[in-house]
Amino acid sequence: PSMLAFRDAVVAEHSTDHVNLLFNNAGIGGGGSLITDERAVWDRTFAVCWGGVYNGVRAFMPLLIASDEGHIVNTSSVNGFWASLGPDRPHTAYSAAKAGVHGFTKALALEVAKKNVTVNTISPGYIGTKMVMAIPTDVLESKIIPQIPMGRLGKPEEVAGLVAYLASDEAAFLTGANIAINGGQHMS
């Protein structure tokens, strides 16, 4: 219901019957082990990380189809490529939910391709956001940053630039892709 209210607020504020870009950027930290965590942890992780994407698409799809060019950018994660933050920190629920985001993106890209809507995934690595900066500094410096070939966290502006590109005329023929933006931490 809150996503529908958000959609209605966007339509009212902009006096429009269409939307050109939907950027689904839902995620929460935590949500880990199949063995030790309760089902409620998994449900919460999937509700935000995958369900947030689904709810955004479900709410905005009619407005995207009504546009002369619609673009959906779904945020997955570098952690959608593997199931842990390391041998002592399982991250299986989060990884599975984020991997599901790209599976959904590919299927949806095929479904709406003839409706002039592109659908792509971005998979950021460790970006200097509030969620990442909440990781203890010693963990960032000793375990995470050393795994990034560029030797630093990404910047939110760098991710925003990629999203802007995916919504541009130059990317009009790009759909169903998963673009990693992670300083070389994972290459596909």
JSON list of C-alpha atoms in Angstrom, two decimals:
[
{"chain": "A", "resi": 1, "resn": "PRO", "atom": "CA", "xyz": [0.00, 0.00, 0.00]},
{"chain": "A", "resi": 2, "resn": "SER", "atom": "CA", "xyz": [2.79, 2.51, 0.74]},
{"chain": "A", "resi": 3, "resn": "MET", "atom": "CA", "xyz": [4.27, 2.03, -2.74]},
{"chain": "A", "resi": 4, "resn": "LEU", "atom": "CA", "xyz": [0.86, 2.71, -4.27]},
{"chain": "A", "resi": 5, "resn": "ALA", "atom": "CA", "xyz": [0.55, 5.87, -2.16]},
{"chain": "A", "resi": 6, "resn": "PHE", "atom": "CA", "xyz": [4.02, 6.92, -3.33]},
{"chain": "A", "resi": 7, "resn": "ARG", "atom": "CA", "xyz": [3.01, 6.32, -6.97]},
{"chain": "A", "resi": 8, "resn": "ASP", "atom": "CA", "xyz": [-0.14, 8.38, -6.49]},
{"chain": "A", "resi": 9, "resn": "ALA", "atom": "CA", "xyz": [1.87, 11.20, -4.88]},
{"chain": "A", "resi": 10, "resn": "VAL", "atom": "CA", "xyz": [4.30, 11.22, -7.84]},
{"chain": "A", "resi": 11, "resn": "VAL", "atom": "CA", "xyz": [1.42, 11.39, -10.32]},
{"chain": "A", "resi": 12, "resn": "ALA", "atom": "CA", "xyz": [-0.27, 14.21, -8.38]},
{"chain": "A", "resi": 13, "resn": "GLU", "atom": "CA", "xyz": [2.90, 16.24, -7.76]},
{"chain": "A", "resi": 14, "resn": "HIS", "atom": "CA", "xyz": [3.97, 16.10, -11.41]},
{"chain": "A", "resi": 15, "resn": "SER", "atom": "CA", "xyz": [0.46, 16.20, -12.95]},
{"chain": "A", "resi": 16, "resn": "THR", "atom": "CA", "xyz": [1.39, 13.30, -15.21]},
{"chain": "A", "resi": 17, "resn": "ASP", "atom": "CA", "xyz": [-0.01, 10.10, -16.63]},
{"chain": "A", "resi": 18, "resn": "HIS", "atom": "CA", "xyz": [3.38, 8.47, -17.23]},
{"chain": "A", "resi": 19, "resn": "VAL", "atom": "CA", "xyz": [6.80, 7.90, -15.70]},
{"chain": "A", "resi": 20, "resn": "ASN", "atom": "CA", "xyz": [10.07, 7.50, -17.60]},
{"chain": "A", "resi": 21, "resn": "LEU", "atom": "CA", "xyz": [12.27, 6.00, -14.86]},
{"chain": "A", "resi": 22, "resn": "LEU", "atom": "CA", "xyz": [11.72, 3.69, -11.93]},
{"chain": "A", "resi": 23, "resn": "PHE", "atom": "CA", "xyz": [14.84, 3.16, -9.82]},
{"chain": "A", "resi": 24, "resn": "ASN", "atom": "CA", "xyz": [14.30, 0.35, -7.31]},
{"chain": "A", "resi": 25, "resn": "ASN", "atom": "CA", "xyz": [16.98, 0.69, -4.67]},
{"chain": "A", "resi": 26, "resn": "ALA", "atom": "CA", "xyz": [15.68, -1.33, -1.73]},
{"chain": "A", "resi": 27, "resn": "GLY", "atom": "CA", "xyz": [17.97, -3.14, 0.67]},
{"chain": "A", "resi": 28, "resn": "ILE", "atom": "CA", "xyz": [18.70, -3.88, 4.28]},
{"chain": "A", "resi": 29, "resn": "GLY", "atom": "CA", "xyz": [21.80, -5.27, 5.93]},
{"chain": "A", "resi": 30, "resn": "GLY", "atom": "CA", "xyz": [21.87, -8.53, 7.80]},
{"chain": "A", "resi": 31, "resn": "GLY", "atom": "CA", "xyz": [19.75, -11.52, 6.99]},
{"chain": "A", "resi": 32, "resn": "GLY", "atom": "CA", "xyz": [22.10, -14.39, 6.93]},
{"chain": "A", "resi": 33, "resn": "SER", "atom": "CA", "xyz": [22.32, -18.03, 7.69]},
{"chain": "A", "resi": 34, "resn": "LEU", "atom": "CA", "xyz": [19.97, -20.79, 6.61]},
{"chain": "A", "resi": 35, "resn": "ILE", "atom": "CA", "xyz": [21.29, -22.85, 9.52]},
{"chain": "A", "resi": 36, "resn": "THR", "atom": "CA", "xyz": [21.18, -20.38, 12.40]},
{"chain": "A", "resi": 37, "resn": "ASP", "atom": "CA", "xyz": [18.68, -17.66, 11.48]},
{"chain": "A", "resi": 38, "resn": "GLU", "atom": "CA", "xyz": [14.93, -17.94, 11.94]},
{"chain": "A", "resi": 39, "resn": "ARG", "atom": "CA", "xyz": [12.50, -17.87, 9.03]},
{"chain": "A", "resi": 40, "resn": "ALA", "atom": "CA", "xyz": [11.38, -14.38, 10.12]},
{"chain": "A", "resi": 41, "resn": "VAL", "atom": "CA", "xyz": [14.86, -13.03, 9.32]},
{"chain": "A", "resi": 42, "resn": "TRP", "atom": "CA", "xyz": [14.64, -14.51, 5.82]},
{"chain": "A", "resi": 43, "resn": "ASP", "atom": "CA", "xyz": [11.10, -13.21, 5.32]},
{"chain": "A", "resi": 44, "resn": "ARG", "atom": "CA", "xyz": [12.12, -9.67, 6.33]},
{"chain": "A", "resi": 45, "resn": "THR", "atom": "CA", "xyz": [15.21, -9.74, 4.09]},
{"chain": "A", "resi": 46, "resn": "PHE", "atom": "CA", "xyz": [13.23, -10.99, 1.08]},
{"chain": "A", "resi": 47, "resn": "ALA", "atom": "CA", "xyz": [10.36, -8.58, 1.76]},
{"chain": "A", "resi": 48, "resn": "VAL", "atom": "CA", "xyz": [12.71, -5.61, 1.48]},
{"chain": "A", "resi": 49, "resn": "CYS", "atom": "CA", "xyz": [15.45, -6.73, -0.92]},
{"chain": "A", "resi": 50, "resn": "TRP", "atom": "CA", "xyz": [13.26, -8.58, -3.44]},
{"chain": "A", "resi": 51, "resn": "GLY", "atom": "CA", "xyz": [9.73, -7.57, -2.46]},
{"chain": "A", "resi": 52, "resn": "GLY", "atom": "CA", "xyz": [10.60, -3.87, -2.63]},
{"chain": "A", "resi": 53, "resn": "VAL", "atom": "CA", "xyz": [11.60, -4.30, -6.27]},
{"chain": "A", "resi": 54, "resn": "TYR", "atom": "CA", "xyz": [8.46, -6.29, -7.08]},
{"chain": "A", "resi": 55, "resn": "ASN", "atom": "CA", "xyz": [6.19, -3.77, -5.34]},
{"chain": "A", "resi": 56, "resn": "GLY", "atom": "CA", "xyz": [7.83, -0.85, -7.15]},
{"chain": "A", "resi": 57, "resn": "VAL", "atom": "CA", "xyz": [7.45, -2.50, -10.54]},
{"chain": "A", "resi": 58, "resn": "ARG", "atom": "CA", "xyz": [3.88, -3.59, -9.84]},
{"chain": "A", "resi": 59, "resn": "ALA", "atom": "CA", "xyz": [2.86, -0.07, -8.78]},
{"chain": "A", "resi": 60, "resn": "PHE", "atom": "CA", "xyz": [4.62, 1.88, -11.55]},
{"chain": "A", "resi": 61, "resn": "MET", "atom": "CA", "xyz": [4.37, -0.48, -14.56]},
{"chain": "A", "resi": 62, "resn": "PRO", "atom": "CA", "xyz": [1.20, 1.08, -16.04]},
{"chain": "A", "resi": 63, "resn": "LEU", "atom": "CA", "xyz": [2.85, 4.52, -15.91]},
{"chain": "A", "resi": 64, "resn": "LEU", "atom": "CA", "xyz": [6.04, 3.17, -17.52]},
{"chain": "A", "resi": 65, "resn": "ILE", "atom": "CA", "xyz": [4.09, 1.51, -20.33]},
{"chain": "A", "resi": 66, "resn": "ALA", "atom": "CA", "xyz": [2.19, 4.79, -20.88]},
{"chain": "A", "resi": 67, "resn": "SER", "atom": "CA", "xyz": [5.52, 6.56, -21.42]},
{"chain": "A", "resi": 68, "resn": "ASP", "atom": "CA", "xyz": [7.15, 6.90, -24.84]},
{"chain": "A", "resi": 69, "resn": "GLU", "atom": "CA", "xyz": [10.25, 5.41, -23.20]},
{"chain": "A", "resi": 70, "resn": "GLY", "atom": "CA", "xyz": [10.21, 3.63, -19.86]},
{"chain": "A", "resi": 71, "resn": "HIS", "atom": "CA", "xyz": [13.24, 2.51, -17.92]},
{"chain": "A", "resi": 72, "resn": "ILE", "atom": "CA", "xyz": [13.44, 0.30, -14.85]},
{"chain": "A", "resi": 73, "resn": "VAL", "atom": "CA", "xyz": [16.72, -0.01, -12.97]},
{"chain": "A", "resi": 74, "resn": "ASN", "atom": "CA", "xyz": [16.72, -2.61, -10.19]},
{"chain": "A", "resi": 75, "resn": "THR", "atom": "CA", "xyz": [19.47, -2.69, -7.60]},
{"chain": "A", "resi": 76, "resn": "SER", "atom": "CA", "xyz": [21.01, -6.06, -6.81]},
{"chain": "A", "resi": 77, "resn": "SER", "atom": "CA", "xyz": [24.42, -6.32, -5.14]},
{"chain": "A", "resi": 78, "resn": "VAL", "atom": "CA", "xyz": [27.90, -7.71, -5.55]},
{"chain": "A", "resi": 79, "resn": "ASN", "atom": "CA", "xyz": [26.72, -10.06, -2.80]},
{"chain": "A", "resi": 80, "resn": "GLY", "atom": "CA", "xyz": [24.13, -11.45, -5.21]},
{"chain": "A", "resi": 81, "resn": "PHE", "atom": "CA", "xyz": [27.06, -13.31, -6.83]},
{"chain": "A", "resi": 82, "resn": "TRP", "atom": "CA", "xyz": [28.12, -15.20, -3.69]},
{"chain": "A", "resi": 83, "resn": "ALA", "atom": "CA", "xyz": [26.48, -16.22, -0.45]},
{"chain": "A", "resi": 84, "resn": "SER", "atom": "CA", "xyz": [28.61, -14.74, 2.30]},
{"chain": "A", "resi": 85, "resn": "LEU", "atom": "CA", "xyz": [30.66, -11.82, 3.53]},
{"chain": "A", "resi": 86, "resn": "GLY", "atom": "CA", "xyz": [33.35, -14.32, 4.47]},
{"chain": "A", "resi": 87, "resn": "PRO", "atom": "CA", "xyz": [33.66, -17.76, 6.05]},
{"chain": "A", "resi": 88, "resn": "ASP", "atom": "CA", "xyz": [32.50, -16.51, 9.46]},
{"chain": "A", "resi": 89, "resn": "ARG", "atom": "CA", "xyz": [29.60, -14.28, 8.31]},
{"chain": "A", "resi": 90, "resn": "PRO", "atom": "CA", "xyz": [26.93, -16.06, 6.28]},
{"chain": "A", "resi": 91, "resn": "HIS", "atom": "CA", "xyz": [24.81, -13.72, 4.23]},
{"chain": "A", "resi": 92, "resn": "THR", "atom": "CA", "xyz": [22.73, -16.34, 2.44]},
{"chain": "A", "resi": 93, "resn": "ALA", "atom": "CA", "xyz": [19.30, -14.68, 2.71]},
{"chain": "A", "resi": 94, "resn": "TYR", "atom": "CA", "xyz": [20.56, -11.33, 1.43]},
{"chain": "A", "resi": 95, "resn": "SER", "atom": "CA", "xyz": [22.58, -12.96, -1.36]},
{"chain": "A", "resi": 96, "resn": "ALA", "atom": "CA", "xyz": [19.64, -15.10, -2.48]},
{"chain": "A", "resi": 97, "resn": "ALA", "atom": "CA", "xyz": [17.24, -12.14, -2.46]},
{"chain": "A", "resi": 98, "resn": "LYS", "atom": "CA", "xyz": [19.64, -9.98, -4.47]},
{"chain": "A", "resi": 99, "resn": "ALA", "atom": "CA", "xyz": [20.31, -12.81, -6.96]},
{"chain": "A", "resi": 100, "resn": "GLY", "atom": "CA", "xyz": [16.54, -13.08, -7.34]},
{"chain": "A", "resi": 101, "resn": "VAL", "atom": "CA", "xyz": [16.39, -9.41, -8.31]},
{"chain": "A", "resi": 102, "resn": "HIS", "atom": "CA", "xyz": [18.41, -10.06, -11.45]},
{"chain": "A", "resi": 103, "resn": "GLY", "atom": "CA", "xyz": [16.43, -13.19, -12.33]},
{"chain": "A", "resi": 104, "resn": "PHE", "atom": "CA", "xyz": [13.28, -11.07, -12.10]},
{"chain": "A", "resi": 105, "resn": "THR", "atom": "CA", "xyz": [14.91, -8.33, -14.17]},
{"chain": "A", "resi": 106, "resn": "LYS", "atom": "CA", "xyz": [15.74, -10.70, -17.03]},
{"chain": "A", "resi": 107, "resn": "ALA", "atom": "CA", "xyz": [12.26, -12.23, -17.13]},
{"chain": "A", "resi": 108, "resn": "LEU", "atom": "CA", "xyz": [10.58, -8.84, -16.93]},
{"chain": "A", "resi": 109, "resn": "ALA", "atom": "CA", "xyz": [12.85, -7.40, -19.65]},
{"chain": "A", "resi": 110, "resn": "LEU", "atom": "CA", "xyz": [11.52, -10.04, -22.04]},
{"chain": "A", "resi": 111, "resn": "GLU", "atom": "CA", "xyz": [7.93, -9.45, -20.98]},
{"chain": "A", "resi": 112, "resn": "VAL", "atom": "CA", "xyz": [7.96, -5.68, -21.56]},
{"chain": "A", "resi": 113, "resn": "ALA", "atom": "CA", "xyz": [10.50, -5.32, -24.40]},
{"chain": "A", "resi": 114, "resn": "LYS", "atom": "CA", "xyz": [7.81, -4.66, -27.02]},
{"chain": "A", "resi": 115, "resn": "LYS", "atom": "CA", "xyz": [6.17, -2.09, -24.76]},
{"chain": "A", "resi": 116, "resn": "ASN", "atom": "CA", "xyz": [9.20, 0.24, -25.07]},
{"chain": "A", "resi": 117, "resn": "VAL", "atom": "CA", "xyz": [10.32, -0.38, -21.49]},
{"chain": "A", "resi": 118, "resn": "THR", "atom": "CA", "xyz": [13.91, -1.40, -20.69]},
{"chain": "A", "resi": 119, "resn": "VAL", "atom": "CA", "xyz": [14.73, -3.29, -17.52]},
{"chain": "A", "resi": 120, "resn": "ASN", "atom": "CA", "xyz": [18.27, -3.60, -16.18]},
{"chain": "A", "resi": 121, "resn": "THR", "atom": "CA", "xyz": [20.04, -4.50, -12.97]},
{"chain": "A", "resi": 122, "resn": "ILE", "atom": "CA", "xyz": [22.93, -2.74, -11.35]},
{"chain": "A", "resi": 123, "resn": "SER", "atom": "CA", "xyz": [25.04, -4.67, -8.85]},
{"chain": "A", "resi": 124, "resn": "PRO", "atom": "CA", "xyz": [26.96, -2.26, -6.67]},
{"chain": "A", "resi": 125, "resn": "GLY", "atom": "CA", "xyz": [29.81, -3.37, -4.51]},
{"chain": "A", "resi": 126, "resn": "TYR", "atom": "CA", "xyz": [30.62, -1.55, -1.34]},
{"chain": "A", "resi": 127, "resn": "ILE", "atom": "CA", "xyz": [29.45, 2.03, -1.80]},
{"chain": "A", "resi": 128, "resn": "GLY", "atom": "CA", "xyz": [29.97, 4.71, 0.87]},
{"chain": "A", "resi": 129, "resn": "THR", "atom": "CA", "xyz": [26.32, 4.75, 1.97]},
{"chain": "A", "resi": 130, "resn": "LYS", "atom": "CA", "xyz": [24.88, 4.86, 5.47]},
{"chain": "A", "resi": 131, "resn": "MET", "atom": "CA", "xyz": [24.42, 1.06, 5.42]},
{"chain": "A", "resi": 132, "resn": "VAL", "atom": "CA", "xyz": [28.05, 0.38, 4.47]},
{"chain": "A", "resi": 133, "resn": "MET", "atom": "CA", "xyz": [29.46, 3.06, 6.75]},
{"chain": "A", "resi": 134, "resn": "ALA", "atom": "CA", "xyz": [27.70, 1.30, 9.66]},
{"chain": "A", "resi": 135, "resn": "ILE", "atom": "CA", "xyz": [30.14, -1.61, 9.20]},
{"chain": "A", "resi": 136, "resn": "PRO", "atom": "CA", "xyz": [32.86, -1.35, 11.85]},
{"chain": "A", "resi": 137, "resn": "THR", "atom": "CA", "xyz": [35.90, 0.54, 10.51]},
{"chain": "A", "resi": 138, "resn": "ASP", "atom": "CA", "xyz": [38.27, -2.31, 11.35]},
{"chain": "A", "resi": 139, "resn": "VAL", "atom": "CA", "xyz": [36.15, -4.71, 9.27]},
{"chain": "A", "resi": 140, "resn": "LEU", "atom": "CA", "xyz": [36.02, -2.26, 6.35]},
{"chain": "A", "resi": 141, "resn": "GLU", "atom": "CA", "xyz": [39.77, -1.66, 6.44]},
{"chain": "A", "resi": 142, "resn": "SER", "atom": "CA", "xyz": [40.93, -5.21, 7.10]},
{"chain": "A", "resi": 143, "resn": "LYS", "atom": "CA", "xyz": [38.39, -7.38, 5.25]},
{"chain": "A", "resi": 144, "resn": "ILE", "atom": "CA", "xyz": [36.34, -5.43, 2.71]},
{"chain": "A", "resi": 145, "resn": "ILE", "atom": "CA", "xyz": [38.52, -2.74, 1.11]},
{"chain": "A", "resi": 146, "resn": "PRO", "atom": "CA", "xyz": [41.43, -5.19, 0.54]},
{"chain": "A", "resi": 147, "resn": "GLN", "atom": "CA", "xyz": [39.02, -7.28, -1.63]},
{"chain": "A", "resi": 148, "resn": "ILE", "atom": "CA", "xyz": [38.37, -4.29, -3.92]},
{"chain": "A", "resi": 149, "resn": "PRO", "atom": "CA", "xyz": [41.07, -3.98, -6.62]},
{"chain": "A", "resi": 150, "resn": "MET", "atom": "CA", "xyz": [40.56, -0.21, -6.82]},
{"chain": "A", "resi": 151, "resn": "GLY", "atom": "CA", "xyz": [41.31, -0.03, -3.08]},
{"chain": "A", "resi": 152, "resn": "ARG", "atom": "CA", "xyz": [38.37, 2.14, -2.03]},
{"chain": "A", "resi": 153, "resn": "LEU", "atom": "CA", "xyz": [34.63, 2.28, -1.52]},
{"chain": "A", "resi": 154, "resn": "GLY", "atom": "CA", "xyz": [32.50, 3.45, -4.40]},
{"chain": "A", "resi": 155, "resn": "LYS", "atom": "CA", "xyz": [30.72, 6.79, -4.29]},
{"chain": "A", "resi": 156, "resn": "PRO", "atom": "CA", "xyz": [26.93, 7.21, -4.44]},
{"chain": "A", "resi": 157, "resn": "GLU", "atom": "CA", "xyz": [27.44, 9.69, -7.31]},
{"chain": "A", "resi": 158, "resn": "GLU", "atom": "CA", "xyz": [29.13, 6.96, -9.36]},
{"chain": "A", "resi": 159, "resn": "VAL", "atom": "CA", "xyz": [26.09, 4.74, -8.97]},
{"chain": "A", "resi": 160, "resn": "ALA", "atom": "CA", "xyz": [23.79, 7.67, -9.82]},
{"chain": "A", "resi": 161, "resn": "GLY", "atom": "CA", "xyz": [25.78, 8.24, -13.01]},
{"chain": "A", "resi": 162, "resn": "LEU", "atom": "CA", "xyz": [25.23, 4.64, -14.08]},
{"chain": "A", "resi": 163, "resn": "VAL", "atom": "CA", "xyz": [21.49, 4.89, -13.39]},
{"chain": "A", "resi": 164, "resn": "ALA", "atom": "CA", "xyz": [21.32, 8.12, -15.42]},
{"chain": "A", "resi": 165, "resn": "TYR", "atom": "CA", "xyz": [23.07, 6.37, -18.31]},
{"chain": "A", "resi": 166, "resn": "LEU", "atom": "CA", "xyz": [20.63, 3.44, -18.19]},
{"chain": "A", "resi": 167, "resn": "ALA", "atom": "CA", "xyz": [17.75, 5.93, -18.46]},
{"chain": "A", "resi": 168, "resn": "SER", "atom": "CA", "xyz": [19.35, 7.79, -21.39]},
{"chain": "A", "resi": 169, "resn": "ASP", "atom": "CA", "xyz": [18.82, 7.58, -25.14]},
{"chain": "A", "resi": 170, "resn": "GLU", "atom": "CA", "xyz": [22.31, 6.09, -25.46]},
{"chain": "A", "resi": 171, "resn": "ALA", "atom": "CA", "xyz": [21.15, 3.01, -23.53]},
{"chain": "A", "resi": 172, "resn": "ALA", "atom": "CA", "xyz": [17.82, 2.58, -25.31]},
{"chain": "A", "resi": 173, "resn": "PHE", "atom": "CA", "xyz": [18.85, -0.79, -26.78]},
{"chain": "A", "resi": 174, "resn": "LEU", "atom": "CA", "xyz": [20.19, -2.18, -23.48]},
{"chain": "A", "resi": 175, "resn": "THR", "atom": "CA", "xyz": [17.78, -4.41, -21.57]},
{"chain": "A", "resi": 176, "resn": "GLY", "atom": "CA", "xyz": [18.08, -7.47, -19.35]},
{"chain": "A", "resi": 177, "resn": "ALA", "atom": "CA", "xyz": [21.67, -6.63, -18.40]},
{"chain": "A", "resi": 178, "resn": "ASN", "atom": "CA", "xyz": [23.34, -6.80, -15.01]},
{"chain": "A", "resi": 179, "resn": "ILE", "atom": "CA", "xyz": [26.05, -4.17, -14.70]},
{"chain": "A", "resi": 180, "resn": "ALA", "atom": "CA", "xyz": [28.56, -4.56, -11.89]},
{"chain": "A", "resi": 181, "resn": "ILE", "atom": "CA", "xyz": [29.82, -1.32, -10.34]},
{"chain": "A", "resi": 182, "resn": "ASN", "atom": "CA", "xyz": [32.19, -2.53, -7.66]},
{"chain": "A", "resi": 183, "resn": "GLY", "atom": "CA", "xyz": [35.75, -1.39, -8.29]},
{"chain": "A", "resi": 184, "resn": "GLY", "atom": "CA", "xyz": [36.66, -4.77, -9.80]},
{"chain": "A", "resi": 185, "resn": "GLN", "atom": "CA", "xyz": [35.62, -6.81, -6.77]},
{"chain": "A", "resi": 186, "resn": "HIS", "atom": "CA", "xyz": [33.56, -9.13, -8.97]},
{"chain": "A", "resi": 187, "resn": "MET", "atom": "CA", "xyz": [33.78, -9.38, -12.74]},
{"chain": "A", "resi": 188, "resn": "SER", "atom": "CA", "xyz": [31.37, -11.34, -14.89]}
]
